[in-house]
Amino acid sequence: MKKILKTSFFVFSFLALFYSNAFAFIEFKQSKDISSDADGLRQINFKPDGTIMYVTNREKDTTSTTDSVIQYSLSTPFDINTATKTSSTPLTNIDKPHAIKFKPDGKVMYVIDNAELSVRQYNLTTAWDTSTLQYDDDFNVSDENQLRSLAFKTDGTKMYVTGNQTEVIQQFTLSTPWDVKTATKDSTQSSALTSKESNPRSIQFHSSGTIFYIGGNGSDSIHKYTLSTPWDVSTLAFSQSYSFSDQVSSSGNSIMAGFIFSANFTKLYITQDTDSRQSQTGTNTIFEYSVACAGTITCIDASSNADVKAIIEANVELSKRIIKHNTLPIFHRIEWLRRHKNKDNLSNLNAEIDFTNKKISKLVNALKRPKKEIDRSYKSNDWFQWSEGRVSLGKNKSITSSSRDFHSYGISIGADKIKKEDRDAMYGYVFQYGNDNIDIGSNGTKLNTDSYSLALYGTKLRDNHFFTDTLIGVSLLDIDQKRVIYGNTLKGNREGQQIFGSFNFGKRLVDKDLNLNPGIKLDLGYTKLKAFREKTILGDSLADALLYKEQNVKSALATIGILLDKTNNDNQEDEIINHHGRFEYISDLTQSSDAEFYYLNSQSTVYNYKVDNKSKHNFRIGYGFDITSISGWSLVGNFERFKANGKGYSNEIYLSLGYVPIDKMKFAFDVNNFDNTSLSLINNVSGFDLKMSSNYNFLSDVPEYGASIEFSGTF
């Protein structure tokens, strides 16, 4: 009983913990009191990898302490409760330090001097070790009061400061990157903060320069702004605010002193100073929060994100494109069979006459027909092997989502044979592999898909040259997805299954010079995409991660078109060349597909995105050729362009290689001299040569008859 109760309590506690945190965009994690180290905690910063933490410490109204920067070592990156103090370095030339920033290489440190309205610059002889700092120079912001906040553009060419007097963001250009001595004020600045924060304490830009954060003890909140032009504060537009009054309250002597996001924007840290100037007592606390969506204080509507919508649209397009790439090689094969039925090298038997006497051979060759076009028949016990490789490049565009560039390749390996009971019918099977890569937008989002398919097909030539083609197949999909948002990379793997089929009906109009094949075709497919969740590369963080529910994609394409082919009538001894082209109109009858998804950190809100069919009218044009050798080999090439009604296109190249098993037979008529003339028949049977010969002498008065049989092989 105790065990059951203990287990039940554990499960209940786990569920309570899970659900209590599952719906929050910003989750309070822990706090750390550093009052024993700091007298007046101001602002905070981290080494980019989270292994070192820095805070600025303001002295109280006494001579017993000194303004300083305190450095901590973190055994677990960005976990403040693993912080151990390693040094406290006096800032003797600063009165009231606030913001602290670093050059990306850790060799230069910058501190705001609140009283002197200056940006102080220090060199560090050992990177990231503030105990080695040496004063370098400073830059004075003369038209400000109560200067507190500092930020830099990622390349060090821009500097930004704020204070609580003018309540504006001032922007400066540094002619020498990361050297504040070279700063000159830009005419560009923003005063858009007045209504949101009356006492700004800290600012931070997202690494993209398109998001700006400001926070202070005027509202106990952090406010998010977007920039239409990156790093240009004159283009600021308010986005949202998030209050931290539950943990950080600016009541009495308590102030929200500063904040900073971690380098990957999945954690947030706020500093609070609670002190009494009179009693010289108080607390200095750092609060740690987990951020549900990197780069934002509240998650955006996922269904409005251009990359998310593009991913869903790409999955639908991918499902239909894989079906197309699985069916077209089969129809290419069937079309080739129709072009060469009873005319070219499709049989199991080739016969050649070879005269070993050069004079006779030359004479006979001159009398040969201008083109080898021997009527040959199929043998029902033969399997005809073929393969086809494919390369495809294309683009899909959308008004409401990110554009998609895709490239793919694939290979088909198949075999077919004549039906014993119906020599006008052929059936076969094919295995196919394809790889499809889709680049989405400009942030690095992409899909990579492997597909494996097996299909059965058949074709039958009916009366008056009518024909029917059918196929049915199944596919397995393996989709690797990567989505990048505000520098956070999320990955996931999705599996899928497909079933598809096609029916083609047409007529072959045979002419001496040009053959026409008008026809109609219906392609049907059903794709089931399994549910999957994204995983951030940022350890165990769930920031920005979405779970996509199971999605079904139904596809239906109706095609009407014409295929033309022409045989090259030039003299050819060893091969036959055909040219062919196509023009097709394709009506996409696919219904819309609904996708549902939600943030793993906010599962109460389920988003929906409906993918409507925006490309109902499409066209395909193509040109191809095939070369059929008398030795049994065939090469087929196709170039096709698929054009969607103003929404995208694809260019596709197909190369097919086929082989028909040939039993080589050679007749040798040896007349090297008239005194000794022989006739022999050589046939290859299963790799062995069977030779039958006679030494009949045409000029002898007394004919000599003799015959021999030889059976040989090479080992």
XYZ file of C-alpha atoms in Angstrom:
715
model
C 0.000 0.000 0.000
C 2.831 2.402 0.928
C 4.486 1.666 -2.393
C 1.269 2.412 -4.278
C 0.727 5.650 -2.377
C 4.323 6.655 -2.930
C 4.069 5.947 -6.652
C 0.758 7.782 -6.928
C 2.197 10.778 -5.133
C 5.168 10.820 -7.505
C 2.959 10.668 -10.592
C 0.652 13.354 -9.209
C 3.584 15.588 -8.332
C 5.094 15.134 -11.763
C 1.829 15.936 -13.508
C 1.242 18.936 -11.282
C 4.711 20.225 -12.020
C 4.319 19.593 -15.727
C 0.988 21.259 -16.091
C 1.860 24.128 -13.841
C 4.703 25.079 -16.194
C 3.371 23.851 -19.519
C 1.435 26.944 -20.408
C 3.785 29.739 -19.389
C 5.765 31.719 -21.954
C 8.304 32.848 -19.346
C 8.868 30.466 -16.469
C 10.576 31.470 -13.247
C 13.316 28.931 -12.525
C 15.393 30.077 -9.547
C 17.061 32.986 -7.794
C 20.414 33.636 -6.179
C 21.123 36.078 -3.387
C 24.613 37.569 -3.717
C 24.259 40.104 -0.896
C 27.382 38.722 0.734
C 29.355 39.704 -2.392
C 27.658 42.903 -3.552
C 26.541 46.059 -1.789
C 24.456 47.532 -4.590
C 23.786 45.066 -7.437
C 23.310 46.758 -10.767
C 23.629 44.990 -14.099
C 24.672 41.541 -15.268
C 26.422 39.878 -18.203
C 27.767 36.454 -19.203
C 30.554 35.036 -21.256
C 28.783 33.799 -24.441
C 29.218 30.134 -23.445
C 27.651 30.758 -20.017
C 30.649 29.601 -17.968
C 31.425 33.033 -16.467
C 29.033 35.607 -14.971
C 29.758 39.282 -14.280
C 27.858 41.874 -12.209
C 28.527 45.533 -11.508
C 28.476 46.561 -7.858
C 27.726 50.135 -6.757
C 29.123 51.313 -3.432
C 26.805 52.576 -0.702
C 27.132 55.970 0.922
C 30.226 55.014 2.832
C 33.913 54.827 2.261
C 34.114 51.245 3.405
C 33.388 49.763 -0.007
C 34.413 50.474 -3.591
C 32.610 50.294 -6.926
C 33.601 47.053 -8.579
C 32.954 44.321 -11.141
C 32.451 40.882 -9.599
C 33.255 37.734 -11.583
C 31.781 34.261 -11.010
C 32.582 30.862 -12.427
C 29.598 28.639 -13.344
C 30.160 24.876 -13.253
C 26.948 24.458 -15.256
C 26.652 27.046 -18.031
C 23.962 29.669 -17.362
C 22.910 27.990 -14.092
C 23.279 30.808 -11.563
C 23.072 28.491 -8.564
C 26.345 26.888 -9.647
C 28.084 30.276 -9.576
C 31.232 30.640 -7.466
C 32.860 34.032 -6.909
C 36.372 34.171 -8.402
C 37.273 37.875 -8.215
C 36.059 41.354 -7.290
C 37.968 44.053 -9.152
C 37.730 47.713 -8.052
C 36.683 50.319 -10.618
C 38.549 53.218 -9.036
C 37.829 55.730 -11.789
C 34.062 55.129 -11.866
C 31.348 56.622 -9.755
C 28.117 54.590 -9.874
C 28.770 51.775 -12.439
C 25.850 50.306 -14.339
C 25.859 48.500 -17.688
C 28.686 46.062 -18.438
C 29.478 44.802 -21.956
C 32.343 42.937 -23.658
C 33.979 42.829 -27.055
C 33.248 39.396 -28.615
C 36.835 38.238 -28.073
C 36.677 39.069 -24.350
C 39.712 41.375 -24.468
C 37.862 44.670 -24.001
C 35.277 45.559 -21.330
C 32.899 48.528 -21.289
C 31.159 49.953 -18.196
C 28.649 52.808 -17.959
C 29.570 55.512 -15.424
C 26.214 56.803 -14.270
C 27.551 59.852 -12.436
C 30.097 60.990 -15.009
C 27.793 60.188 -17.993
C 30.571 58.240 -19.688
C 31.256 54.917 -21.380
C 34.484 53.588 -19.801
C 36.685 51.289 -21.890
C 39.096 48.750 -20.343
C 41.586 46.325 -21.837
C 41.875 42.815 -20.394
C 45.322 41.257 -20.642
C 43.682 37.855 -20.219
C 40.461 37.450 -22.189
C 37.318 37.294 -20.021
C 39.323 37.733 -16.806
C 38.240 41.033 -15.259
C 40.948 40.816 -12.625
C 43.413 41.757 -15.416
C 41.550 44.873 -16.573
C 43.435 48.096 -17.371
C 41.757 51.441 -17.991
C 42.045 52.587 -21.634
C 39.780 55.547 -22.423
C 36.205 56.792 -22.241
C 33.476 58.552 -24.222
C 31.294 61.237 -22.653
C 27.544 61.470 -23.371
C 27.091 65.104 -22.369
C 23.400 65.564 -23.220
C 22.110 62.805 -20.980
C 21.283 62.441 -17.303
C 21.397 59.292 -15.183
C 23.142 57.282 -17.932
C 22.578 53.569 -17.315
C 22.219 51.418 -20.439
C 24.651 50.335 -23.152
C 24.506 48.125 -26.265
C 26.628 47.494 -29.370
C 25.963 46.281 -32.866
C 27.434 42.796 -33.315
C 30.275 44.111 -35.512
C 31.153 46.956 -33.133
C 30.373 49.759 -35.595
C 27.336 51.088 -33.678
C 26.853 52.010 -29.996
C 23.579 52.732 -28.197
C 22.949 54.359 -24.796
C 19.900 55.384 -22.728
C 19.220 57.379 -19.590
C 16.203 58.399 -17.578
C 16.359 62.112 -18.340
C 15.636 62.293 -22.046
C 14.233 58.747 -22.191
C 15.545 58.250 -25.715
C 17.893 55.768 -27.370
C 20.949 57.564 -28.665
C 22.800 55.963 -31.558
C 26.502 56.458 -32.328
C 28.803 55.341 -35.144
C 32.269 54.034 -34.277
C 34.740 54.720 -37.077
C 37.015 52.115 -35.515
C 34.911 49.112 -34.440
C 34.801 48.548 -30.671
C 36.753 51.726 -29.910
C 34.477 54.163 -28.053
C 36.993 57.000 -28.520
C 35.981 57.089 -32.216
C 32.237 57.449 -31.552
C 30.213 60.167 -33.281
C 26.542 60.764 -32.675
C 24.095 59.843 -35.427
C 21.197 62.115 -36.243
C 19.102 58.971 -35.889
C 17.619 58.355 -32.459
C 14.334 57.195 -31.030
C 12.006 58.744 -28.478
C 9.425 55.976 -28.807
C 10.058 54.697 -25.293
C 8.483 57.499 -23.285
C 5.051 55.934 -22.971
C 6.368 52.495 -21.965
C 9.287 53.025 -19.619
C 9.881 56.158 -17.542
C 13.042 54.881 -15.849
C 15.014 52.660 -18.263
C 17.738 50.587 -16.670
C 18.904 48.131 -19.332
C 18.732 47.573 -23.100
C 19.595 44.681 -25.410
C 19.389 43.970 -29.136
C 18.762 40.615 -30.695
C 21.766 39.478 -32.725
C 19.776 40.045 -35.921
C 19.310 43.723 -35.107
C 15.585 43.435 -35.781
C 14.439 43.180 -32.137
C 15.132 45.577 -29.292
C 14.404 45.159 -25.562
C 14.282 47.764 -22.834
C 13.429 47.342 -19.150
C 13.397 49.384 -15.987
C 11.922 50.015 -12.595
C 9.363 52.440 -13.898
C 7.088 49.539 -14.848
C 8.924 46.410 -13.618
C 8.570 45.179 -17.185
C 10.587 44.343 -20.268
C 9.295 45.868 -23.477
C 9.920 44.431 -26.920
C 10.248 46.534 -30.074
C 10.833 45.557 -33.686
C 13.054 47.422 -36.137
C 12.007 47.556 -39.787
C 15.605 48.448 -40.626
C 18.081 46.386 -38.567
C 20.121 48.422 -36.064
C 18.360 51.673 -36.968
C 16.553 52.842 -33.812
C 14.542 55.416 -35.766
C 12.522 52.486 -37.160
C 11.456 51.148 -33.748
C 7.875 49.926 -33.394
C 6.392 48.664 -30.131
C 5.527 44.958 -30.075
C 4.718 43.701 -26.559
C 5.462 43.969 -22.837
C 5.897 41.423 -20.085
C 5.610 42.247 -16.378
C 7.890 40.728 -13.729
C 6.201 42.309 -10.738
C 5.476 38.885 -9.220
C 9.181 38.397 -8.457
C 10.664 41.848 -8.968
C 8.786 44.711 -7.323
C 10.009 48.281 -7.363
C 8.344 49.149 -4.109
C 10.077 50.897 -1.235
C 13.806 50.567 -1.697
C 13.609 47.666 -4.174
C 14.592 48.348 -7.794
C 14.800 46.358 -11.021
C 18.451 47.153 -11.700
C 19.040 45.378 -15.010
C 18.425 42.374 -17.232
C 20.066 40.301 -19.923
C 19.102 37.393 -22.197
C 21.506 34.505 -22.650
C 23.381 34.349 -25.939
C 20.789 32.006 -27.435
C 17.873 34.004 -25.987
C 16.364 31.028 -24.187
C 17.092 32.306 -20.681
C 16.507 35.654 -19.047
C 18.208 37.118 -15.970
C 17.002 40.089 -13.915
C 18.937 41.818 -11.150
C 17.230 43.408 -8.149
C 18.748 45.655 -5.515
C 16.873 46.176 -2.261
C 18.819 48.447 0.036
C 18.430 51.137 2.580
C 20.889 53.990 2.284
C 20.404 54.825 5.885
C 20.725 51.421 7.482
C 23.256 50.079 4.972
C 21.310 46.827 4.795
C 19.514 45.136 1.955
C 19.507 42.210 -0.475
C 20.958 41.763 -3.939
C 19.234 39.060 -5.963
C 19.547 37.549 -9.451
C 16.397 35.953 -10.905
C 16.607 33.296 -13.624
C 13.788 32.601 -16.101
C 13.270 30.109 -18.888
C 11.967 31.620 -22.124
C 9.465 29.579 -24.114
C 10.329 31.192 -27.426
C 13.843 32.436 -28.107
C 14.107 36.043 -29.071
C 10.721 37.062 -27.709
C 9.167 37.500 -24.272
C 5.861 35.992 -25.376
C 5.477 33.464 -28.170
C 4.108 34.757 -31.416
C 1.147 33.206 -33.201
C 2.857 30.198 -34.780
C 0.296 30.086 -37.590
C 1.402 33.568 -38.697
C 5.101 32.686 -38.931
C 6.140 32.649 -42.605
C 8.610 29.772 -42.205
C 6.158 27.605 -40.254
C 3.512 28.095 -42.935
C 6.100 27.371 -45.626
C 7.102 24.125 -43.869
C 3.479 22.943 -43.842
C 2.993 23.939 -47.479
C 6.285 22.252 -48.392
C 5.111 18.992 -46.800
C 1.984 19.043 -48.968
C 3.965 19.911 -52.105
C 6.521 17.263 -51.241
C 3.849 14.579 -50.908
C 2.524 15.325 -54.390
C 5.977 15.749 -55.934
C 7.190 12.351 -54.704
C 4.161 10.701 -56.293
C 4.900 12.502 -59.556
C 8.544 11.435 -59.468
C 7.470 7.842 -58.835
C 4.951 7.651 -61.680
C 6.748 9.518 -64.479
C 9.685 7.065 -64.843
C 7.195 4.216 -65.220
C 5.303 6.018 -67.954
C 8.576 6.884 -69.656
C 9.317 3.161 -69.755
C 5.864 2.266 -71.075
C 6.095 4.941 -73.759
C 9.441 3.540 -74.860
C 7.969 0.068 -75.138
C 5.160 1.377 -77.317
C 7.545 3.223 -79.608
C 9.602 0.097 -80.209
C 7.040 -2.675 -80.233
C 7.788 -5.213 -83.029
C 10.282 -2.893 -84.611
C 13.421 -2.468 -82.666
C 15.634 -4.349 -80.321
C 13.072 -5.832 -77.903
C 13.391 -9.495 -78.736
C 15.457 -12.256 -77.334
C 17.089 -13.041 -80.638
C 19.493 -11.110 -82.840
C 20.930 -12.621 -85.974
C 23.960 -11.359 -87.835
C 25.616 -12.678 -90.938
C 29.395 -12.398 -90.899
C 31.569 -13.306 -93.852
C 35.152 -13.902 -92.843
C 36.290 -13.328 -96.393
C 36.878 -9.575 -96.675
C 35.903 -9.343 -100.363
C 32.637 -11.184 -99.862
C 31.923 -9.224 -96.700
C 32.423 -5.929 -98.514
C 30.127 -7.000 -101.287
C 27.367 -8.200 -98.985
C 27.525 -5.061 -96.851
C 26.991 -2.979 -99.934
C 23.847 -4.956 -100.651
C 22.447 -4.686 -97.150
C 19.217 -2.905 -96.500
C 19.815 0.761 -95.608
C 18.370 0.191 -92.124
C 18.140 -2.806 -89.873
C 14.507 -3.036 -89.008
C 13.801 -6.699 -88.568
C 10.409 -7.693 -87.311
C 11.071 -9.468 -84.085
C 8.745 -11.043 -81.578
C 8.808 -11.070 -77.807
C 9.571 -14.184 -75.860
C 7.295 -14.444 -72.848
C 9.913 -15.985 -70.592
C 12.258 -13.007 -70.776
C 12.468 -10.187 -68.218
C 13.605 -6.895 -69.653
C 15.643 -4.819 -67.202
C 15.697 -1.029 -67.088
C 16.720 1.807 -64.849
C 16.225 5.557 -64.811
C 17.986 8.380 -63.004
C 16.398 11.745 -62.319
C 17.503 15.260 -61.358
C 14.939 17.968 -60.595
C 15.297 21.670 -59.753
C 12.474 24.070 -59.012
C 10.859 26.804 -56.954
C 7.502 27.358 -55.267
C 6.271 30.819 -54.386
C 3.658 32.031 -51.949
C 2.327 35.421 -50.964
C 1.732 34.587 -47.293
C 4.677 32.257 -46.602
C 8.382 31.934 -47.314
C 9.444 30.848 -50.793
C 10.796 27.351 -51.363
C 13.706 26.301 -53.572
C 14.032 22.581 -54.075
C 16.365 20.161 -55.756
C 15.984 16.430 -55.861
C 17.349 13.314 -57.448
C 16.271 9.722 -57.707
C 16.802 6.357 -59.303
C 14.374 3.725 -60.541
C 15.274 0.071 -61.122
C 12.684 -2.109 -62.796
C 11.920 -5.135 -64.917
C 8.990 -6.154 -67.114
C 7.877 -9.050 -69.335
C 5.225 -10.103 -71.834
C 2.133 -11.914 -70.617
C 2.039 -15.513 -71.805
C -1.666 -15.463 -72.537
C -1.714 -11.994 -74.115
C 1.226 -10.902 -76.205
C -0.180 -7.380 -76.484
C 0.162 -6.886 -72.745
C 3.179 -6.361 -70.561
C 3.566 -6.032 -66.797
C 6.435 -5.209 -64.485
C 7.654 -3.877 -61.170
C 9.992 -1.091 -60.120
C 11.855 -0.066 -56.974
C 12.578 3.639 -56.538
C 14.667 5.796 -54.241
C 14.514 9.576 -54.109
C 16.078 12.424 -52.166
C 14.407 15.814 -51.956
C 15.983 18.966 -50.469
C 13.928 22.100 -49.858
C 15.427 25.430 -48.775
C 12.817 27.638 -47.114
C 13.143 31.391 -46.746
C 16.461 33.019 -45.907
C 17.050 32.008 -42.282
C 18.361 28.471 -42.879
C 15.079 26.558 -42.582
C 15.032 23.408 -44.743
C 13.622 19.931 -45.308
C 15.571 16.863 -46.381
C 13.551 13.810 -47.406
C 14.415 10.242 -48.346
C 11.692 8.207 -50.037
C 11.544 4.492 -50.832
C 8.883 3.173 -53.204
C 7.697 -0.059 -54.780
C 5.233 -0.049 -57.670
C 3.567 -2.554 -60.014
C 2.558 -1.521 -63.514
C 1.046 -2.885 -66.676
C 0.231 -1.810 -70.220
C -2.008 -3.276 -72.911
C -2.368 -2.435 -76.579
C -5.996 -2.838 -77.659
C -7.752 -2.862 -80.991
C -7.219 0.060 -83.352
C -4.058 1.107 -81.488
C -5.862 2.068 -78.268
C -3.848 1.467 -75.125
C -4.330 1.466 -71.346
C -1.635 1.863 -68.694
C -2.112 1.257 -64.982
C 0.105 1.345 -61.937
C -0.162 1.153 -58.167
C 2.543 1.752 -55.588
C 3.476 2.484 -51.990
C 6.134 4.740 -50.490
C 7.853 5.298 -47.172
C 8.990 8.840 -46.356
C 11.711 9.925 -43.951
C 11.687 13.730 -43.501
C 14.398 15.619 -41.595
C 13.352 19.156 -40.765
C 15.393 22.126 -39.566
C 13.792 25.440 -38.618
C 15.722 28.535 -37.606
C 14.029 31.391 -35.757
C 15.857 34.287 -34.164
C 19.091 32.285 -34.154
C 17.509 29.269 -32.452
C 17.811 26.060 -34.487
C 15.124 23.411 -34.094
C 15.249 19.972 -35.659
C 12.807 17.123 -36.029
C 12.196 13.915 -37.917
C 8.894 13.008 -39.501
C 7.819 9.736 -41.045
C 5.152 9.212 -43.636
C 3.478 6.592 -45.801
C 1.977 6.868 -49.247
C -0.225 4.900 -51.558
C -0.638 6.043 -55.123
C -2.100 4.877 -58.383
C -2.499 6.017 -61.949
C -4.598 5.169 -65.009
C -3.720 6.263 -68.526
C -5.864 5.825 -71.639
C -4.921 6.877 -75.168
C -4.437 5.983 -78.786
C -1.317 5.626 -80.865
C -1.701 7.147 -84.320
C 1.052 5.636 -86.436
C 2.406 7.541 -89.417
C 5.470 7.032 -91.525
C 7.236 10.170 -90.297
C 5.395 11.270 -87.167
C 3.443 9.287 -84.589
C 0.903 10.870 -82.241
C -0.230 9.600 -78.848
C -3.158 11.627 -77.468
C -4.362 10.509 -74.058
C -5.886 11.293 -70.693
C -4.480 10.313 -67.315
C -5.684 10.296 -63.727
C -3.243 10.230 -60.793
C -4.459 9.596 -57.260
C -2.502 9.602 -54.020
C -2.921 9.530 -50.275
C -0.151 10.518 -47.879
C -0.207 10.119 -44.116
C 2.354 12.266 -42.290
C 2.921 11.214 -38.697
C 2.971 13.621 -35.780
C 6.387 14.830 -34.694
C 7.980 17.372 -32.370
C 10.852 19.735 -32.865
C 13.888 19.603 -30.627
C 16.161 22.534 -30.022
C 19.906 22.059 -30.243
C 20.121 24.096 -27.016
C 20.324 21.201 -24.591
C 17.061 20.390 -22.840
C 15.417 23.703 -23.703
C 11.949 23.667 -25.242
C 12.285 27.212 -26.555
C 10.290 27.756 -29.758
C 9.710 24.014 -30.184
C 6.481 23.021 -31.925
C 4.613 19.754 -32.036
C 2.939 19.044 -35.372
C -0.053 16.743 -35.254
C -0.713 13.989 -37.770
C -1.561 15.364 -41.206
C -3.256 13.728 -44.197
C -2.674 14.838 -47.778
C -4.986 13.711 -50.589
C -3.951 14.389 -54.164
C -5.728 14.046 -57.494
C -4.364 15.116 -60.881
C -6.198 14.926 -64.198
C -4.003 15.213 -67.289
C -4.842 15.633 -70.946
C -2.093 15.873 -73.494
C -0.313 14.523 -76.502
C 2.993 12.726 -77.002
C 4.765 12.943 -80.364
C 7.597 10.740 -81.546
C 9.607 10.403 -84.748
C 12.151 7.827 -85.795
C 15.390 8.980 -87.364
C 15.358 7.607 -90.936
C 19.035 8.110 -91.570
C 21.088 5.031 -92.353
C 22.026 3.361 -89.101
C 23.721 0.026 -88.862
C 23.872 -0.473 -85.147
C 21.186 1.628 -83.489
C 17.846 3.280 -83.968
C 17.256 6.851 -82.770
C 13.876 8.266 -81.832
C 12.922 11.842 -80.957
C 9.836 12.600 -78.926
C 8.105 15.495 -77.208
C 5.054 16.163 -75.088
C 2.591 18.858 -74.170
C 0.165 18.330 -71.296
C -2.373 20.292 -69.325
C -2.706 19.152 -65.724
C -5.628 20.038 -63.527
C -4.820 19.738 -59.841
C -7.998 18.553 -58.126
C -6.320 18.219 -54.726
C -8.408 19.235 -51.743
C -7.100 21.490 -48.996
C -5.051 19.961 -46.183
C -5.330 21.066 -42.558
C -2.362 21.125 -40.200
C -2.544 21.543 -36.420
C 0.377 22.361 -34.149
C 1.214 23.938 -30.809
C 4.140 25.112 -28.702
C 5.470 22.469 -26.352
C 5.664 25.191 -23.704
C 2.116 26.349 -24.326
C -0.004 23.337 -25.184
C -3.303 24.969 -24.348
C -3.244 26.935 -27.595
C -3.580 24.801 -30.742
C -2.862 26.581 -34.012
C -4.362 25.625 -37.358
C -3.151 26.329 -40.856
C -5.165 25.330 -43.899
C -3.175 24.682 -47.060
C -5.394 25.549 -49.989
C -4.650 24.349 -53.478
C -3.219 27.438 -55.170
C -1.966 25.732 -58.350
C -5.033 24.226 -59.976
C -3.891 24.820 -63.551
C -0.513 23.458 -64.627
C 1.387 22.632 -67.783
C 4.141 20.193 -68.669
C 6.264 20.373 -71.808
C 9.116 18.091 -72.674
C 11.598 16.817 -75.215
C 13.362 13.505 -75.296
C 15.315 11.031 -77.321
C 16.134 7.369 -77.169
C 18.867 5.304 -78.739
C 18.295 1.597 -79.139
C 21.323 -0.540 -79.930
C 21.207 -3.822 -81.761
C 23.385 -5.224 -78.988
C 20.474 -5.046 -76.555
C 21.119 -1.747 -74.784
C 18.916 1.332 -74.848
C 19.440 4.913 -73.639
C 16.525 7.287 -73.085
C 16.752 10.966 -72.169
C 13.910 13.315 -71.189
C 13.878 16.991 -70.306
C 10.606 18.248 -68.855
C 9.433 21.544 -67.432
C 6.478 21.643 -65.084
C 4.869 25.058 -64.675
C 2.335 25.789 -61.960
C -0.099 28.603 -62.546
C 2.156 31.487 -61.492
C 3.111 29.734 -58.248
C 6.224 27.841 -59.181
C 8.001 25.565 -61.581
C 10.349 22.620 -61.836
C 12.907 21.564 -64.425
C 13.535 17.850 -64.609
C 16.035 15.656 -66.413
C 15.540 11.905 -66.745
C 18.105 9.441 -68.084
C 17.079 5.834 -68.530
C 19.206 2.803 -69.331
C 17.648 -0.465 -70.467
C 18.836 -3.910 -71.485
C 17.222 -6.799 -73.319
C 18.906 -10.219 -72.936
C 20.301 -11.275 -76.316
C 21.360 -14.732 -77.501
C 24.050 -13.749 -80.013
C 24.066 -15.865 -83.153
C 26.667 -15.570 -85.909
C 26.681 -17.182 -89.318
C 30.182 -17.521 -90.772
C 30.534 -18.171 -94.511
C 34.234 -18.773 -95.037
C 35.455 -18.352 -98.614
C 39.062 -17.408 -98.023
C 39.844 -19.542 -101.014
C 37.685 -21.423 -103.422
C 39.503 -24.635 -102.745
C 38.400 -24.792 -99.169
C 35.051 -23.200 -98.422
C 33.209 -23.858 -95.198
C 29.855 -22.909 -93.699
C 29.433 -22.700 -89.975
C 26.733 -21.711 -87.494
C 27.711 -20.408 -84.080
C 25.167 -19.913 -81.282
C 25.739 -18.852 -77.695
C 23.734 -20.922 -75.274
C 23.886 -19.915 -71.637
C 27.457 -18.685 -71.943
C 28.695 -21.637 -74.050
C 29.485 -21.555 -77.775
C 27.799 -24.214 -79.900
C 29.449 -24.438 -83.370
C 28.189 -26.532 -86.252
C 30.313 -26.485 -89.478
C 30.688 -28.125 -92.902
C 33.708 -28.284 -95.248
C 31.698 -28.489 -98.480
C 33.908 -27.583 -101.491
C 31.908 -25.804 -104.174
C 34.505 -26.338 -106.970
C 35.363 -29.956 -106.454
C 34.267 -32.432 -109.115
C 33.762 -34.906 -106.396
C 32.081 -33.079 -103.576
C 33.398 -33.773 -100.151
C 30.854 -33.759 -97.366
C 31.903 -33.331 -93.825
C 30.404 -31.846 -90.724
C 31.474 -31.205 -87.164
C 29.912 -30.020 -83.885
C 31.932 -28.118 -81.251
C 30.798 -27.174 -77.739
C 33.119 -24.820 -75.846
C 33.235 -22.319 -73.057
C 35.658 -19.985 -71.326
C 36.425 -20.477 -67.642
